[in-house]
Short mmCIF file of C-alpha atoms and ligand atoms in Angstrom, two decimals:
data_model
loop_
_atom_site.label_atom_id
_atom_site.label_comp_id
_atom_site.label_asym_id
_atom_site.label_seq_id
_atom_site.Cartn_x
_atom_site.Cartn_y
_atom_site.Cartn_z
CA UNK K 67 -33.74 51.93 23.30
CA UNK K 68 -33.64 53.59 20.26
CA UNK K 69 -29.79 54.20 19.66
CA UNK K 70 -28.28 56.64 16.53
CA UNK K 71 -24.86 54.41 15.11
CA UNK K 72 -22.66 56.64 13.33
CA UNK K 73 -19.79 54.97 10.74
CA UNK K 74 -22.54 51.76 11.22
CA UNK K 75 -21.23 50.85 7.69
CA UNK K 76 -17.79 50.42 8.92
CA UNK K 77 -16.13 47.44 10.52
CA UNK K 78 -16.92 48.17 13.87
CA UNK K 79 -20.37 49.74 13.06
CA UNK K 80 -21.28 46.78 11.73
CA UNK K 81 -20.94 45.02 14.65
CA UNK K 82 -22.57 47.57 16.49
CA UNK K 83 -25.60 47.37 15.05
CA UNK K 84 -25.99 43.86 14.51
CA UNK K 85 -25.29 43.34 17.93
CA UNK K 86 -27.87 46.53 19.36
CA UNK K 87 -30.66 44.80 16.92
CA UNK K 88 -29.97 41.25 18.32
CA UNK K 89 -30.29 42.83 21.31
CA UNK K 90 -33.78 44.50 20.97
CA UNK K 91 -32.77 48.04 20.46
CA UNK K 92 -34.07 50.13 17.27
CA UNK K 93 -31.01 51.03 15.38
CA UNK K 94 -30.84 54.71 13.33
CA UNK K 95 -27.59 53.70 10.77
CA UNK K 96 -25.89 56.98 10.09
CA UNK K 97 -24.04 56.61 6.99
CA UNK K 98 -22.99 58.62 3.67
CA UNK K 99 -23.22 55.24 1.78
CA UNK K 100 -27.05 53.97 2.32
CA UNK K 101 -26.84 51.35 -0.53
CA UNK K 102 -24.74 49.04 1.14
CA UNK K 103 -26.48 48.41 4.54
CA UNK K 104 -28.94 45.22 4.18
CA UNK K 105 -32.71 46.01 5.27
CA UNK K 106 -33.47 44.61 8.80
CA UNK K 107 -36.18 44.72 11.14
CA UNK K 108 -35.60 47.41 13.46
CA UNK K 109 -33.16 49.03 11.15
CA UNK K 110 -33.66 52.66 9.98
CA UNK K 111 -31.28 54.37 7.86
CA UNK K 112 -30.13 58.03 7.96
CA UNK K 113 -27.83 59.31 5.31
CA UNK K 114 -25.35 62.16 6.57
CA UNK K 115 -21.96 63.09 6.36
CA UNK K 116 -21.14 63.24 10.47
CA UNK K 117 -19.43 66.54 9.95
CA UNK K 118 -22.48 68.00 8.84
CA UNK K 119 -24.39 69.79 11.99
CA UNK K 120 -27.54 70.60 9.38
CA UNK K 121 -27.52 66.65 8.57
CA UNK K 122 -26.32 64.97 11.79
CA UNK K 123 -28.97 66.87 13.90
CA UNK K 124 -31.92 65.65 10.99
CA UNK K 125 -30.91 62.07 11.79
CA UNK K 126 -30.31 61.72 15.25
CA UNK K 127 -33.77 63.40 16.57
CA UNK K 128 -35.68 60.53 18.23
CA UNK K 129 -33.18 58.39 19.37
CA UNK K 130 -32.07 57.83 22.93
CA UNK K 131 -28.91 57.44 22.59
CA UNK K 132 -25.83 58.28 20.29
CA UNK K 133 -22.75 55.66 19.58
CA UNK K 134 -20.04 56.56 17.22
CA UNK K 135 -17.63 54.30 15.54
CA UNK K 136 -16.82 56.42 12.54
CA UNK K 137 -13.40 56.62 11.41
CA UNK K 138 -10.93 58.53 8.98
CA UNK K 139 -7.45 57.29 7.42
CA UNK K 140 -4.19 58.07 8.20
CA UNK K 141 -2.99 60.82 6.18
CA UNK K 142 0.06 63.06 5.61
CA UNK K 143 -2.82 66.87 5.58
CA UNK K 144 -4.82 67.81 8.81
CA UNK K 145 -7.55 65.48 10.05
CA UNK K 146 -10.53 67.25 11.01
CA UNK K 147 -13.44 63.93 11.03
CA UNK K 148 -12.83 63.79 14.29
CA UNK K 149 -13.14 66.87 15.56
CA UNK K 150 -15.97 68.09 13.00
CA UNK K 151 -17.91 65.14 13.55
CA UNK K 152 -17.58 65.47 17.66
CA UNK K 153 -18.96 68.97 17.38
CA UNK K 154 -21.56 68.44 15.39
CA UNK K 155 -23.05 65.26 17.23
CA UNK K 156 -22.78 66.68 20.52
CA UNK K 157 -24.29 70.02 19.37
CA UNK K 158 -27.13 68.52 18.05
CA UNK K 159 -27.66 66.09 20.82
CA UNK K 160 -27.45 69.03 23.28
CA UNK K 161 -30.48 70.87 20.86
CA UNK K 162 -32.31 67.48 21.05
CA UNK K 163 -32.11 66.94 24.56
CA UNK K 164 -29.97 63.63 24.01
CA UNK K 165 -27.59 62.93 26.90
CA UNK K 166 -25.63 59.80 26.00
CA UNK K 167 -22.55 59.10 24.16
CA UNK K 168 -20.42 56.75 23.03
CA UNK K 169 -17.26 57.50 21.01
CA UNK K 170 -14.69 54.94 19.86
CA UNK K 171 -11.43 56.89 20.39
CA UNK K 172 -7.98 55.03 20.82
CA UNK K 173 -5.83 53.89 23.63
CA UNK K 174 -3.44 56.04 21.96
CA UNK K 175 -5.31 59.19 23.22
CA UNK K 176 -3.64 58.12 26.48
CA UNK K 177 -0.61 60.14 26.55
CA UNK K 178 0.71 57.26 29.49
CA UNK K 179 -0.31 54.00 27.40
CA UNK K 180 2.93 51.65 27.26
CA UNK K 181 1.47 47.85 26.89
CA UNK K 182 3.48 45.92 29.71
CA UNK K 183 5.91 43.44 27.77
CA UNK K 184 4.98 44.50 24.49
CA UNK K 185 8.46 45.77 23.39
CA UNK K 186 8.75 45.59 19.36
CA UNK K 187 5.30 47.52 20.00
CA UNK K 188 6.41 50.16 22.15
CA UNK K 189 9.52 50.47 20.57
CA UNK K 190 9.38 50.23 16.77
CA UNK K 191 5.77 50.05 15.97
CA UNK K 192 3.63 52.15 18.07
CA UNK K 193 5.99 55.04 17.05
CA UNK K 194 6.35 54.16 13.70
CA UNK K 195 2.55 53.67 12.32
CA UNK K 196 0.96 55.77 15.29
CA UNK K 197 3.08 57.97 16.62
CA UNK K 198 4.32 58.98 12.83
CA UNK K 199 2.29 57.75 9.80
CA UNK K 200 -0.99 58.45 12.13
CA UNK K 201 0.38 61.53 13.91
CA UNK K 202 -2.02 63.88 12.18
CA UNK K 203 -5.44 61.38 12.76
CA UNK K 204 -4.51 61.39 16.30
CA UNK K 205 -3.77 64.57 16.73
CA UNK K 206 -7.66 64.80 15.51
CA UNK K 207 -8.78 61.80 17.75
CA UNK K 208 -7.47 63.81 21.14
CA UNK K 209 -9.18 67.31 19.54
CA UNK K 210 -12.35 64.76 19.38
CA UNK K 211 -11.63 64.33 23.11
CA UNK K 212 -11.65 67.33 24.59
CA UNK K 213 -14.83 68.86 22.04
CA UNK K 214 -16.55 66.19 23.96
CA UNK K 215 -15.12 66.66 27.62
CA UNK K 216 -16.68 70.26 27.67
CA UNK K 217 -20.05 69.11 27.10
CA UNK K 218 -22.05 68.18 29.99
CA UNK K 219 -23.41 65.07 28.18
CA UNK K 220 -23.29 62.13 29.86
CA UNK K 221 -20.47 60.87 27.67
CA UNK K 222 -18.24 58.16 27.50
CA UNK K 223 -14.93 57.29 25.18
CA UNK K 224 -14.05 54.13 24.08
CA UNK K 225 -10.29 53.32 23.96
CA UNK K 226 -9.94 50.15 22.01
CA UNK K 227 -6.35 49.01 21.03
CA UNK K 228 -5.24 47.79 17.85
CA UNK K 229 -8.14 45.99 15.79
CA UNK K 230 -8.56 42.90 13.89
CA UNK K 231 -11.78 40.71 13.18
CA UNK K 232 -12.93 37.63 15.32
CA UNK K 233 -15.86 36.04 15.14
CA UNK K 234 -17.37 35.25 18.32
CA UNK K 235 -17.40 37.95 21.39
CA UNK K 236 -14.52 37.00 24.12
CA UNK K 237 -14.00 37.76 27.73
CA UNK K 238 -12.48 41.32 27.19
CA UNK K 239 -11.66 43.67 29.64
CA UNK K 240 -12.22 46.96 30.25
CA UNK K 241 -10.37 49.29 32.51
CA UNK K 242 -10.52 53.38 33.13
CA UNK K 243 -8.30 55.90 31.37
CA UNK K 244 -6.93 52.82 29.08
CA UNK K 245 -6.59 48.88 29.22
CA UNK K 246 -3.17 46.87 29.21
CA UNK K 247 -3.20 45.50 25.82
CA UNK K 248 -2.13 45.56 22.66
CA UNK K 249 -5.48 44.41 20.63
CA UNK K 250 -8.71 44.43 20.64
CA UNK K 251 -11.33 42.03 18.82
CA UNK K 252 -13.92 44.81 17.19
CA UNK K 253 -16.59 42.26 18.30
CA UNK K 254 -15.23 42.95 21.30
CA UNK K 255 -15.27 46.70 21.37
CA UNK K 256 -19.24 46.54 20.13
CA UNK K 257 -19.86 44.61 22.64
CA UNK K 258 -18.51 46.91 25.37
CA UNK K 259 -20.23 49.55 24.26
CA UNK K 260 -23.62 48.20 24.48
CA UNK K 261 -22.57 46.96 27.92
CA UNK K 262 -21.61 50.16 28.87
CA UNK K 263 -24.59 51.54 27.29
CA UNK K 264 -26.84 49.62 29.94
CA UNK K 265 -24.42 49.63 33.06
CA UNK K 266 -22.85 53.26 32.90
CA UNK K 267 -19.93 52.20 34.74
CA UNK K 268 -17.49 54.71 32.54
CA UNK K 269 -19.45 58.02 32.44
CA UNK K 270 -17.78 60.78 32.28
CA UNK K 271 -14.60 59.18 31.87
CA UNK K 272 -12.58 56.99 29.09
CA UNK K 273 -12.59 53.52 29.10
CA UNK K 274 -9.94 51.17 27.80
CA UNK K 275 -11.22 47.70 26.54
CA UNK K 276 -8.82 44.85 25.07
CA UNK K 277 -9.20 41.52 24.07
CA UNK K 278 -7.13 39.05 25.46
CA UNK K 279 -8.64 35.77 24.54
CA UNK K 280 -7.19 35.42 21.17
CA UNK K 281 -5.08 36.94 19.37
CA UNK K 282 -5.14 38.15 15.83
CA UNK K 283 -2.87 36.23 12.74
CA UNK K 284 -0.19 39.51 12.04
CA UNK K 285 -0.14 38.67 8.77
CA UNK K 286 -3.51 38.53 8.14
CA UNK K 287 -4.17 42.09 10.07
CA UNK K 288 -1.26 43.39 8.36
CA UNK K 289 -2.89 42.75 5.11
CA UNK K 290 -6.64 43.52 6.60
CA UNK K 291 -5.73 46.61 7.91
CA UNK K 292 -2.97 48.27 6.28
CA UNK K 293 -3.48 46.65 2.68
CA UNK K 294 -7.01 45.66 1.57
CA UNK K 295 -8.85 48.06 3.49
CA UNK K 296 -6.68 51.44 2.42
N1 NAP O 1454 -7.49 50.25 13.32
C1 NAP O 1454 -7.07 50.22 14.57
O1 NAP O 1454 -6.19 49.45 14.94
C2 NAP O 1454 -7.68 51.16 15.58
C3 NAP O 1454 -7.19 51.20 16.88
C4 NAP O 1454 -7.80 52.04 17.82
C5 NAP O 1454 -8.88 52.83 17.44
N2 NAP O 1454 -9.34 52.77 16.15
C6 NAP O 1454 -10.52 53.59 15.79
O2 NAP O 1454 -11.67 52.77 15.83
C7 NAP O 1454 -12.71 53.37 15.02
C8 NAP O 1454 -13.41 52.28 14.23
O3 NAP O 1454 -12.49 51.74 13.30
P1 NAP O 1454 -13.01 50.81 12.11
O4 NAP O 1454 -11.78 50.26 11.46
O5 NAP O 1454 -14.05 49.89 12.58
O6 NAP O 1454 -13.78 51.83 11.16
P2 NAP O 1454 -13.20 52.82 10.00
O7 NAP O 1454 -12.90 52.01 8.80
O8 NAP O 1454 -12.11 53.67 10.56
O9 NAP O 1454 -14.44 53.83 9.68
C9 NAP O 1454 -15.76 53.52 9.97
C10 NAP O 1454 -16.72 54.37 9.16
O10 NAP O 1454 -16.60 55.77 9.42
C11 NAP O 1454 -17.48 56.39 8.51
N3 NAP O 1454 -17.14 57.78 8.28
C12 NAP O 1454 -15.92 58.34 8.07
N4 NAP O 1454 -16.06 59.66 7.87
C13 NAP O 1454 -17.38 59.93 7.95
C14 NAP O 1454 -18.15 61.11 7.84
N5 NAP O 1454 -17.58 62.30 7.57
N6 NAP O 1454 -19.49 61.03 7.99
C15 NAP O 1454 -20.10 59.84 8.25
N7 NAP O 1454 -19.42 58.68 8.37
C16 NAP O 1454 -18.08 58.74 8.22
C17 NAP O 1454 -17.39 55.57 7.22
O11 NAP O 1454 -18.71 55.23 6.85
P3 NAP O 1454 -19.43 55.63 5.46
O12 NAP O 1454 -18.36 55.79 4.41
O13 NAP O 1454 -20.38 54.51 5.21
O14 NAP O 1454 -20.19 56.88 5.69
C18 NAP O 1454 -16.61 54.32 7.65
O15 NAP O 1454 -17.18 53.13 7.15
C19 NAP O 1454 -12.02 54.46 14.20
O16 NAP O 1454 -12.28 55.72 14.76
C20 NAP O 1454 -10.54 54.13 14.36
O17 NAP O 1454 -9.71 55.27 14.23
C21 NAP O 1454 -8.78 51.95 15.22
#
């Protein structure tokens, strides 16, 4: 298959496509920030800013298939990645004549997601950072949601839970609507979107994926994710 990544510079997009190229599939890397994705066979690169409708529909034409891992920050203003970018990929899939889609969302777009047992995260950090610090990029994330419910692609999101790096892909689980868990390996969450990619079990619908195999250091994520990478 020949399958357009969007954010494949990111941490999760570069999972993606390593793991779609391992795989056999011809990658299209959508990025704003060519310079730093290596040459590989298979690889083509496509610079655009996913918000873009002129620019996203110049790079996805040709491909098969469209998976998005693209992500903004938390911020105090209006988020609108979400959102713009949703709109503009699905518009110019529907011109193309693309139907599928994969989006990484966030188990937080599930209005009902309460991890079982996890109680400092249900009760002092998922509505601290989430709920408050990420209100507005959520907000955004759910606006993605429902731009991409009223399409008639054959669409799929991807709820992962909070991320961290692992090396190696584990036996994660997937579930509909959302998955019981407070993390999620982004090895992981590439992987389960290439699965779903062949098996369609999740069209139409959200699926929830978590790792449960390991589980990340806190300090380390705490410094990964809300330090070095800000
Ligand atoms: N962190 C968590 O715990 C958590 C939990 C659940 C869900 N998520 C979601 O999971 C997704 C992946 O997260 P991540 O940490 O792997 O990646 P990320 O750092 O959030 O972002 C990935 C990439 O998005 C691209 N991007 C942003 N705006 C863009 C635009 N306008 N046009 C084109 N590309 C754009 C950037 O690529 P370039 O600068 O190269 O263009 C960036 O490298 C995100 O949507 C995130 O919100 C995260």
């Amino acid at each position: 298959m020949r399958i357009a990544v969007f954010g494949a510079n990111g941490p999760t997009g570069r999972h993606l496509t390593g793991q779609a190229l391992a795989a056999g599939h011809e990658v299209v890397a959508v990025t704003r920030r060519p310079g730093s994705l290596p040459a590989r066979a298979g690889l083509t690169v496509a610079v655009a800013d996913a918000t873009d409708p002129v620019a996203v529909d110049a790079a996805i034409g040709g491909t098969d298939a469209v998976l998005s891992a693209l992500g903004a920050r938390f911020s105090k203003k209006p988020v609108t990645t979400y959102s713009a970018s949703a709109t503009a990929i699905t518009g110019a899939m529907a011109r193309h004549g693309i139907k599928r889609l994969l989006t990484v969302s966030s188990s937080i777009a599930d209005p009902n997601w309460r991890p079982t047992g996890a109680h400092f995260f249900n009760h002092v950090l998922d509505p601290l950072v989430n709920r408050r610090l990420g209100r507005t990029l959520h907000e955004d994330m759910r606006r993605m949601e429902t731009v991409i419910r009223r399409t008639d692609l054959d669409w799929t999101l991807v709820r992962p839970s909070g991320l961290f790096e692992h090396s190696a892909i584990t036996d994660y689980l997937t579930a509909e609507t959302s998955a019981d868990g407070v993390f999620t390996a982004r090895v992981d969450l590439a992987a389960s979107m290439l699965r779903e990619l062949e098996e369609e079990r999740y069209s139409r619908t959200a699926m929830g994926v978590i790792t449960t195999a390991v589980k990340p250091n806190i300090a380390r994520l705490i410094w990964h994710e809300g330090v070095k990478k800000r």
